[in-house]
Coordinates of C-alpha atoms and ligand atoms in Angstrom, one line a residue:
X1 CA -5.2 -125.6 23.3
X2 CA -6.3 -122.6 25.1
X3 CA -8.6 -119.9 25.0
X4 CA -6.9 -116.8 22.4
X5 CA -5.4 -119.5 20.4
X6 CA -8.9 -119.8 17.5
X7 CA -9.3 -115.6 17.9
X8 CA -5.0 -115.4 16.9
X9 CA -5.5 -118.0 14.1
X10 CA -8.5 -116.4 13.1
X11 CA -7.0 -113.0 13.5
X12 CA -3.6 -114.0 11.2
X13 CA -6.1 -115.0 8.5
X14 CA -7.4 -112.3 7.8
X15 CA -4.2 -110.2 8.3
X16 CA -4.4 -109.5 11.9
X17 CA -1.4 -106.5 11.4
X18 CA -4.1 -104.2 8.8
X19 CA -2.5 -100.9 8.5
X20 CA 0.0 -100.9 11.3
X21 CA 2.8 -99.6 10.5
X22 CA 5.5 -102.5 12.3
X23 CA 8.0 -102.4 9.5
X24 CA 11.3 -102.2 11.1
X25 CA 12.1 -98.7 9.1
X26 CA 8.9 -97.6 10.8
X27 CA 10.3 -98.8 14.4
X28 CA 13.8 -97.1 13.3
X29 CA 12.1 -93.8 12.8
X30 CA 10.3 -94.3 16.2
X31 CA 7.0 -94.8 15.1
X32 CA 4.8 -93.4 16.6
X33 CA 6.0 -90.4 18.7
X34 CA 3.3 -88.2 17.5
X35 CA -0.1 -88.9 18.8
X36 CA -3.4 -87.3 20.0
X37 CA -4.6 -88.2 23.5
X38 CA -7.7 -89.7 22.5
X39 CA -8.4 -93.2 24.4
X40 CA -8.7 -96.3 21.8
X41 CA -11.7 -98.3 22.8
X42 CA -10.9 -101.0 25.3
X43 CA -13.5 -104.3 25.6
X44 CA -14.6 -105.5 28.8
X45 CA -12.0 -108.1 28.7
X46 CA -8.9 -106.3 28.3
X47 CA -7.2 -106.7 31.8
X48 CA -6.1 -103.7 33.7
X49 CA -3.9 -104.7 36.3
X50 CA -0.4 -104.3 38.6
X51 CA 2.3 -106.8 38.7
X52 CA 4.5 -108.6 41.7
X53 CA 6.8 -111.1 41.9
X54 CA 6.9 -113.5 44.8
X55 CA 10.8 -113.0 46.0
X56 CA 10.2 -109.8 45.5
X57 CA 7.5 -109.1 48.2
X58 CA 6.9 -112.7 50.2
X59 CA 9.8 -112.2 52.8
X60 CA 11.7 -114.9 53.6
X61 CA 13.0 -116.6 50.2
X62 CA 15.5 -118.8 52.1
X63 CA 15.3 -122.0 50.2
X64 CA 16.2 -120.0 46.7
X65 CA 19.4 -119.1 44.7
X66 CA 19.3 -115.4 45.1
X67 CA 19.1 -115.6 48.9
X68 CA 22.2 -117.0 49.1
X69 CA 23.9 -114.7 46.1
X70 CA 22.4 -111.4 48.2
X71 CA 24.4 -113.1 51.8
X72 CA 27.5 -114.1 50.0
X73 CA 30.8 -112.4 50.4
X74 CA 31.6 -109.8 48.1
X75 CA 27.7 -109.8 46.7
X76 CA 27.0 -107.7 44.1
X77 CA 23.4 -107.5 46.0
X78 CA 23.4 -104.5 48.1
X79 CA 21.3 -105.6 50.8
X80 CA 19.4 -108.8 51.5
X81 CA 15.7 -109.0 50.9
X82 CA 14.6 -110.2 54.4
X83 CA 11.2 -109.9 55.2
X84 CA 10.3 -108.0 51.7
X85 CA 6.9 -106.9 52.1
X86 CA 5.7 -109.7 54.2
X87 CA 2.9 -110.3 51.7
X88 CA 3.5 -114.4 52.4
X89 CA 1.7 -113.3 55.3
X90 CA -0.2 -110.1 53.9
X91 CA -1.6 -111.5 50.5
X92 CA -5.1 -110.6 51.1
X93 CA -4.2 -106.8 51.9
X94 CA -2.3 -107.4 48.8
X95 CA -5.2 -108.2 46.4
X96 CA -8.1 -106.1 48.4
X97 CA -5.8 -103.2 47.3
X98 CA -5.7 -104.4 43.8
X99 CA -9.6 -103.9 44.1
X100 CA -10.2 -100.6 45.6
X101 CA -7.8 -99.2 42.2
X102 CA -10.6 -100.9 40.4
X103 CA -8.3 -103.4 38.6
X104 CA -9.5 -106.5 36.9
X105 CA -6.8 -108.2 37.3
X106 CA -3.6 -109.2 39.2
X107 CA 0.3 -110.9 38.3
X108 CA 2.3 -112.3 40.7
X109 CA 3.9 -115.4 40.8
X110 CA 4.8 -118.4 42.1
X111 CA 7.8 -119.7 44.4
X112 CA 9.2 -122.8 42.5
X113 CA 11.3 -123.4 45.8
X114 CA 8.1 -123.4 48.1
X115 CA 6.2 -125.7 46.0
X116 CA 9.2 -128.1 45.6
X117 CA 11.6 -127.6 48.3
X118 CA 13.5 -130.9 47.8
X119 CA 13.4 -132.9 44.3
X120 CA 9.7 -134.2 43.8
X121 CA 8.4 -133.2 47.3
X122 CA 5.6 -131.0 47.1
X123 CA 4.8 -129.2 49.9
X124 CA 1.2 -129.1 50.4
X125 CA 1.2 -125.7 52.8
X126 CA 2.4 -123.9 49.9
X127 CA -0.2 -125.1 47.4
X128 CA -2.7 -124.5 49.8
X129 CA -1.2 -120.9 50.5
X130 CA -1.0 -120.4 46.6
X131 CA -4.3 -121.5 46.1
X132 CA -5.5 -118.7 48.9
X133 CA -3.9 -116.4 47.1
X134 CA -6.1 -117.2 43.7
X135 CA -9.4 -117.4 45.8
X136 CA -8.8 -114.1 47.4
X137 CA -8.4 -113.1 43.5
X138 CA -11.6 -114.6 42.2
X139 CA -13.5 -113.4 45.2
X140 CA -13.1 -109.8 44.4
X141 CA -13.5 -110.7 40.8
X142 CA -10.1 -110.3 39.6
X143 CA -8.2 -112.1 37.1
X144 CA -5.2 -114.1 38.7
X145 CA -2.2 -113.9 35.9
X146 CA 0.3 -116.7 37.3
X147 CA 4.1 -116.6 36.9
X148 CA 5.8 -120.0 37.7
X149 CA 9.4 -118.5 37.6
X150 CA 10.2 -115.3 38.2
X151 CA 13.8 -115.0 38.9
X152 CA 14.7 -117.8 41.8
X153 CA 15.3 -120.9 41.8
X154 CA 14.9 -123.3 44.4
X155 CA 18.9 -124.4 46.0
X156 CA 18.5 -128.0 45.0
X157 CA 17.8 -126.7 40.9
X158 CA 20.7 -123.9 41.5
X159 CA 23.3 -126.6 43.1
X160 CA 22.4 -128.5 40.3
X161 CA 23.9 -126.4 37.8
X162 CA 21.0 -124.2 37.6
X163 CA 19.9 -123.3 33.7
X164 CA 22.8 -125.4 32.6
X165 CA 21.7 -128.4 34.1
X166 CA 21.1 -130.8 31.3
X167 CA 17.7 -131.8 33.4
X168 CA 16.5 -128.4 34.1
X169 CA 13.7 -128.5 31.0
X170 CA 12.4 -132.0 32.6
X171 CA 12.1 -130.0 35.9
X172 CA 10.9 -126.8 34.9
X173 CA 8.1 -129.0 32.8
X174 CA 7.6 -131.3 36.1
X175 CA 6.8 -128.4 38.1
X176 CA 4.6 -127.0 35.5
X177 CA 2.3 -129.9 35.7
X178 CA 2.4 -129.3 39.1
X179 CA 0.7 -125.8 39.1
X180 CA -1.2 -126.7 36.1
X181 CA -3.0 -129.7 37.8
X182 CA -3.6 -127.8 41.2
X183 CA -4.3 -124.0 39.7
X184 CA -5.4 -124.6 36.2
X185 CA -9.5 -124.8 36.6
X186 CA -8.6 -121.3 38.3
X187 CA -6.1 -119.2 37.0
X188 CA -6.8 -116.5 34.3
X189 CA -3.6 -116.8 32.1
X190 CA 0.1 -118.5 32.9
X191 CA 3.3 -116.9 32.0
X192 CA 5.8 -119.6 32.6
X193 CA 9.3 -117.6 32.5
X194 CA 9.4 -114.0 33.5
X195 CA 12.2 -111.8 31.3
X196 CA 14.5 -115.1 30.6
X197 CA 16.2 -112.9 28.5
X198 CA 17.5 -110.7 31.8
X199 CA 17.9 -114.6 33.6
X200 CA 20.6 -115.4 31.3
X201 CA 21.6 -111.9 30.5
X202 CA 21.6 -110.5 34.3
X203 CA 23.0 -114.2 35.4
X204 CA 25.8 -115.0 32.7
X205 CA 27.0 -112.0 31.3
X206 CA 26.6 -108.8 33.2
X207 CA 27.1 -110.9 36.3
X208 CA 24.9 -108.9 38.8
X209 CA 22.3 -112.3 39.4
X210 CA 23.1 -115.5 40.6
X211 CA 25.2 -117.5 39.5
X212 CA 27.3 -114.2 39.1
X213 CA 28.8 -115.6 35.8
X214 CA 30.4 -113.5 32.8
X215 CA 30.7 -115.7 29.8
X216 CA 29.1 -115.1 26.2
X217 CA 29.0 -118.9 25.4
X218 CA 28.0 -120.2 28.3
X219 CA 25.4 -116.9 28.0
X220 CA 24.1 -118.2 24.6
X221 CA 23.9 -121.7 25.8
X222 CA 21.4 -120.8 28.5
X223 CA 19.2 -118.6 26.2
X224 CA 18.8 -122.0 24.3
X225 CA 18.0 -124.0 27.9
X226 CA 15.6 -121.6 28.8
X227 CA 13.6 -122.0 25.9
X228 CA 13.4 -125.6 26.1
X229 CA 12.3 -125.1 29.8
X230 CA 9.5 -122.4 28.4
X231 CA 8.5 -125.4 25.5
X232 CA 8.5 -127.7 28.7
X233 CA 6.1 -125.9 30.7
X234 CA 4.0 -124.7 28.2
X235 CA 3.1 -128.2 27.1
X236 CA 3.0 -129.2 30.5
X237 CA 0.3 -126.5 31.2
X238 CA -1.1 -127.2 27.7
X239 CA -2.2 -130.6 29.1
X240 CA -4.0 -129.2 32.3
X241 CA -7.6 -128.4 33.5
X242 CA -8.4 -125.3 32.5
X243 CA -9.0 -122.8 29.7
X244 CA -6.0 -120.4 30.0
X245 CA -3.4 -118.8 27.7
X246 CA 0.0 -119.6 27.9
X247 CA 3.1 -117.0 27.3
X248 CA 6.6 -115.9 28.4
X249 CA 7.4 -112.4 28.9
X250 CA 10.0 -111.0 27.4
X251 CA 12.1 -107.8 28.5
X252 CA 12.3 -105.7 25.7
X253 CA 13.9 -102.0 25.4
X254 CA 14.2 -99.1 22.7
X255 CA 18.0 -99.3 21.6
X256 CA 19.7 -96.4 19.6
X257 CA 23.3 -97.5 18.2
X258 CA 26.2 -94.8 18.0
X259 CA 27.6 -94.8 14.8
X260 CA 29.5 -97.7 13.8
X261 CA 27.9 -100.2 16.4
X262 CA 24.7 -101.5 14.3
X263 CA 26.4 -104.4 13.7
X264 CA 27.0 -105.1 17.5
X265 CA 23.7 -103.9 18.2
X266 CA 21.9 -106.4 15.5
X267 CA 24.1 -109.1 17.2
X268 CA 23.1 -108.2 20.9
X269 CA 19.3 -107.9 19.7
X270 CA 19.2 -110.9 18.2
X271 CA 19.9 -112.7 21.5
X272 CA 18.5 -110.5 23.5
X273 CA 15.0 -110.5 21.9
X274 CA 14.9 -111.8 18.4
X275 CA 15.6 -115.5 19.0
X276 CA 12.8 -115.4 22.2
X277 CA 10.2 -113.2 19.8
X278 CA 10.2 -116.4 17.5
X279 CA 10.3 -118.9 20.0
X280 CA 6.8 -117.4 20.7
X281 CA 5.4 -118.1 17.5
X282 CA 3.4 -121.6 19.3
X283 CA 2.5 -119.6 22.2
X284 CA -1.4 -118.2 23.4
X285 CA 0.3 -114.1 23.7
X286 CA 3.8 -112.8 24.4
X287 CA 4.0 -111.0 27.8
X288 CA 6.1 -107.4 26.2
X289 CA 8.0 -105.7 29.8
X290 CA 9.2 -102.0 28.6
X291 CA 11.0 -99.5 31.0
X292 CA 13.2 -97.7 28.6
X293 CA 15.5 -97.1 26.0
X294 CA 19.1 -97.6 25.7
X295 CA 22.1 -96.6 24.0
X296 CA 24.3 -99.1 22.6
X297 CA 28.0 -98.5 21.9
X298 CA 31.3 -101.1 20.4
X299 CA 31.6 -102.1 24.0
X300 CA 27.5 -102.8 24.7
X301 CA 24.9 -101.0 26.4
X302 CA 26.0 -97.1 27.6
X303 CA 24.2 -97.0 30.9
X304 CA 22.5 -93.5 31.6
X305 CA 21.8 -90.7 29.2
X306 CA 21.7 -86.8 29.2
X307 CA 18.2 -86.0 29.3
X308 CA 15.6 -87.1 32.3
X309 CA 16.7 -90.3 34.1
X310 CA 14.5 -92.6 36.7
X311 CA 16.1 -93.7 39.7
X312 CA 17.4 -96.7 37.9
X313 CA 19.8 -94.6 36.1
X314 CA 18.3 -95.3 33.0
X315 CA 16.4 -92.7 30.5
X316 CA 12.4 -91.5 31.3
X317 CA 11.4 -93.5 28.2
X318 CA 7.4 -94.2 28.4
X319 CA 7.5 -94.2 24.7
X320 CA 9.2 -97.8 25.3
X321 CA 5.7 -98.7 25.4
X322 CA 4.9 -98.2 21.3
X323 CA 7.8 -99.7 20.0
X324 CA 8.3 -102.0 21.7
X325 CA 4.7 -103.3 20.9
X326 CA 5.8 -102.5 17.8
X327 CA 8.6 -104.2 17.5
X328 CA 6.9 -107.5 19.2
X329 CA 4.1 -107.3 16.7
X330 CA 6.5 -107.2 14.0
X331 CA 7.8 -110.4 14.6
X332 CA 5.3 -112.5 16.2
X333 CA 2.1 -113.5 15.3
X334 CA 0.3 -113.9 18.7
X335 CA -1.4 -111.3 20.6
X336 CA 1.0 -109.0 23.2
X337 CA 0.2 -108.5 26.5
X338 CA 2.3 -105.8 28.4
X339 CA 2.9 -108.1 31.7
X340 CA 5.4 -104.8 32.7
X341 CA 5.5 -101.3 32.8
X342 CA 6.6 -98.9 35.5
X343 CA 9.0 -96.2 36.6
X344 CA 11.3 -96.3 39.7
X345 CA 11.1 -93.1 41.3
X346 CA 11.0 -91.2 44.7
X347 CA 8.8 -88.9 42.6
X348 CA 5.4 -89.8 42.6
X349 CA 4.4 -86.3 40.0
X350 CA 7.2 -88.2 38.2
X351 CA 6.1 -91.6 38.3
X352 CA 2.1 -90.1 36.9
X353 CA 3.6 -88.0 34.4
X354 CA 5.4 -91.7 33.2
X355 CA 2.2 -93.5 33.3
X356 CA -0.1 -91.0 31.6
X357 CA 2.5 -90.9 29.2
X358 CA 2.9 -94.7 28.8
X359 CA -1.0 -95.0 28.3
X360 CA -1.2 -92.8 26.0
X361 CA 1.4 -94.6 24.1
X362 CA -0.6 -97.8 24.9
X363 CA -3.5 -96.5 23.2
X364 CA -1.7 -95.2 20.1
X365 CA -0.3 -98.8 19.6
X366 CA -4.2 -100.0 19.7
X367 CA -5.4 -97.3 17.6
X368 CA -2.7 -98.6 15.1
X369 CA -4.4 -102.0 15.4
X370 CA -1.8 -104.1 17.5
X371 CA -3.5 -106.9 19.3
X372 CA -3.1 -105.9 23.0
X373 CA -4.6 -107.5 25.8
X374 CA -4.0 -106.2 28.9
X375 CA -1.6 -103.3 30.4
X376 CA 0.2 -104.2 34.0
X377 CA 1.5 -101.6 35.9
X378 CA 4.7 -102.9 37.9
X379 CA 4.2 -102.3 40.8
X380 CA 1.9 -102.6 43.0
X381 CA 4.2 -102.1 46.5
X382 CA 7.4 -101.2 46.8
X383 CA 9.6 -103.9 46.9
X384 CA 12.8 -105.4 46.5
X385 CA 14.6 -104.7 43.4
X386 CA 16.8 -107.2 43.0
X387 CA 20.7 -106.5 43.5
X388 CA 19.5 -102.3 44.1
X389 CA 17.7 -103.6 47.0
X390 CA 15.1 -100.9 48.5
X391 CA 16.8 -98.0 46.7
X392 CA 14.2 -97.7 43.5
X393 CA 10.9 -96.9 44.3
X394 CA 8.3 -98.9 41.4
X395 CA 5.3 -99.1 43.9
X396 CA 1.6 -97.0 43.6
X397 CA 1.5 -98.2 47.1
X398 CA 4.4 -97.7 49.6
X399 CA 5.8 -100.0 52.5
X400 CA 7.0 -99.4 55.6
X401 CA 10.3 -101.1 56.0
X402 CA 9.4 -101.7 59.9
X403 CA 5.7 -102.3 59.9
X404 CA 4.7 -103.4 56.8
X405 CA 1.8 -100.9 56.9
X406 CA 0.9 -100.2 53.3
X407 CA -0.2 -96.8 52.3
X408 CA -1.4 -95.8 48.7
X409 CA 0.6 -93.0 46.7
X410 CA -1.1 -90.0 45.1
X411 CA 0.2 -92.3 42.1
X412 CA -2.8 -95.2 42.6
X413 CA -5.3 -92.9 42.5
X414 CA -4.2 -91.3 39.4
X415 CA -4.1 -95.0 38.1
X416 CA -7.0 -96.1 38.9
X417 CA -9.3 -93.0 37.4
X418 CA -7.0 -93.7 34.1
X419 CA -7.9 -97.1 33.7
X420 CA -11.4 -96.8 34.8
X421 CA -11.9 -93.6 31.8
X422 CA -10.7 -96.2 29.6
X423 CA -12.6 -99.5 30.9
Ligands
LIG501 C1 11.5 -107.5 36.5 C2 11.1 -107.0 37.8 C3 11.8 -105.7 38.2 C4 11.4 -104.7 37.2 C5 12.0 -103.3 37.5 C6 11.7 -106.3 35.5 O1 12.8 -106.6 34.7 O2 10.6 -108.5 36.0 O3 11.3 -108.1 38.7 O4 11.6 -105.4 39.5 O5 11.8 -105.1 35.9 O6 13.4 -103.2 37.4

């Protein structure tokens, strides 16, 4: 299949994992806190980038599930997206930015419910607009690292039943094939589901995405459905032009038990991440997103903490970024990409303490010899964060809410001198 699939069979051969240290006592302790400053070398084809999602900066989602969730009575949304960032119309301010931080590459993604507003009608304006989108990419010499879902889902799919539709792998797969046969020849790597563990976690247990649901079974259920629709797509983009690896990305978090809840944690983890960490096991890389760690009680996750807290409410963790690598590498064999990493913040001294922080981690976790690929900052604007709205603050680049007018943080300059001392 595609392009890191000889170098990770060649790398398991001859014991790809060396001296790292990925037992899970090592994780436990919290491997590696302790580490000098000193950049691990990076080759030329590591990609240094910043991540997006289309809902979250297009504008205009209309045809998609969470449009309606964020306009329905009672939403747990607390305010709609709108016009997000206009970057539907703004793409190509979008990616020249991306190149004055000196980045070799960019994520975003793909609206499913653009492409295929009704069932099996593709809508050429959006493929053509997509396809803009990757030229304006390639012509500044940056990587374009696709995601086909990231969160939405068109209203047909979501009136359907959504990720317990019976069809939804055939779909998901359809659509695949779709980007694979128009984007493949030039697209740098494909992640076909972002975080599906937060889909069916955010969606069908915690309630706060659509479909708004609370229900463990009907929870587990779609953590198997979203699997098959990952298998689906990958072997639907498997059989496209092109030379690209294929992944999901996976949320993933530090968790610290209070006494007497390991069992509960075990059981929450092993949904949560274990069951998606060896579905990857066929896969070209694992896409690893880490914000943070959490605490996990009888009764589930303990929101919060008492020491430093971002603006999601959650703990200043950048050390998320070593174990969780860690923890990835521990279970699967294919090379990790971090497809996330970021801080919500009004604080931008906050947000570059984070980063250099988080880099520095990043580099320990190479130094240790963990196959990493690439590092993407999320995010590049400030965008819509999902049921918070425009509250938490991820961008290097801010937006104003009127004009649109984009204007770089003290943040993006810091992160692109970081990258480029380690490029
Ligand atoms: C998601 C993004 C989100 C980010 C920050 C990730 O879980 O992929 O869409 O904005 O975290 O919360």
């Amino acid at each position: 299949m595609k392009k890191w699939r000889n170098q990770m069979v060649r790398g398991r051969r001859v014991g790809r994992h060396g001296a790292t240290p990925c037992t899970p006592q090592a994780i436990r302790r919290g491997y590696p806190r302790e580490m000098s400053r000193s950049n691990a070398r990076f080759s030329s084809d590591f990609y240094w980038g910043t991540a997006t999602a289309a809902y979250q900066i297009e504008g205009g989602g209309t045809n998609t599930d969470w449009w309606r969730f964020e306009h329905r009575e009672g939403s747990s949304a607390v305010e709609p997206s709108g016009d997000a960032c206009d970057s539907w119309h703004r793409y190509e301010e979008d990616v020249e930015l991306v190149r004055s931080l000196g980045l070799n590459a960019y994520r975003f993604s793909l609206e499913w419910a653009r492409i295929e507003p009704r069932p099996g009608e593709i809508d050429r304006g959006a493929i053509e607009h997509y396809r803009g989108l990757i030229e304006a990419c390639r012509a500044r010499g940056i990587a374009p690292v696709v995601t086909l879902h990231h969160f939405t889902l068109p209203l047909w799919v979501a009136d359907a039943g959504g990720f317990e539709c019976p069809d939804i792998a055939t779909w998901m797969g359809a659509y695949a094939a779709t980007v694979g046969r128009e984007f493949g020849s030039s697209i740098a790597m494909a992640c076909t589901i972002n975080e599906p563990n937060v889909v069916a976690a955010m969606g069908y247990l915690a309630s706060f995405f659509p479909p708004g649901v609370s229900d463990w079974d009907r929870y587990v259920a779609v953590n198997e459905n979203l699997r098959a629709c990952h298998r689906a797509m990958r072997d639907a983009l498997s059989d496209a032009p092109g030379d690209f690896p294929i992944g999901l990305t996976l949320s993933m978090a530090e968790y610290e038990p209070v006494e007497g809840a390991e069992a509960e944690l075990a059981t929450y983890l092993d949904e949560m991440e274990d069951r998606y960490l060896d579905a990857t096991a066929e896969d070209d890389f694992l896409g690893v997103q880490c914000y943070t760690k959490h605490r996990f009680g009888p009764e589930g996750l303990i929101w919060g903490g008492d020491g430093e807290l971002t603006a999601m409410g959650y703990p200043f963790w950048p050390q998320s970024v070593a174990y969780t690598l860690a923890r990835a590498a521990a279970r699967t064999p294919v090379p990790l990409v971090v497809t996330e990493n970021g801080i919500g913040t009004d604080d931008d001294d906050q947000r570059i303490r984070y980063l250099d922080q988080a880099l520095a981690h990043l580099d320990a976790a190479r130094r240790d010899g963990i196959d990493v690929r690439g590092y993407f900052q999320w995010s590049l604007l400030d965008n819509f964060e999902w049921t918070l709205g425009y509250g938490p603050k991820f961008g290097l680049v801010s937006v104003d809410r009127t004009s649109f007018t984009r204007t770089p943080k003290p943040s993006a300059a810091w992160f692109a001198r970081a990258v480029a001392a380690r490029r």
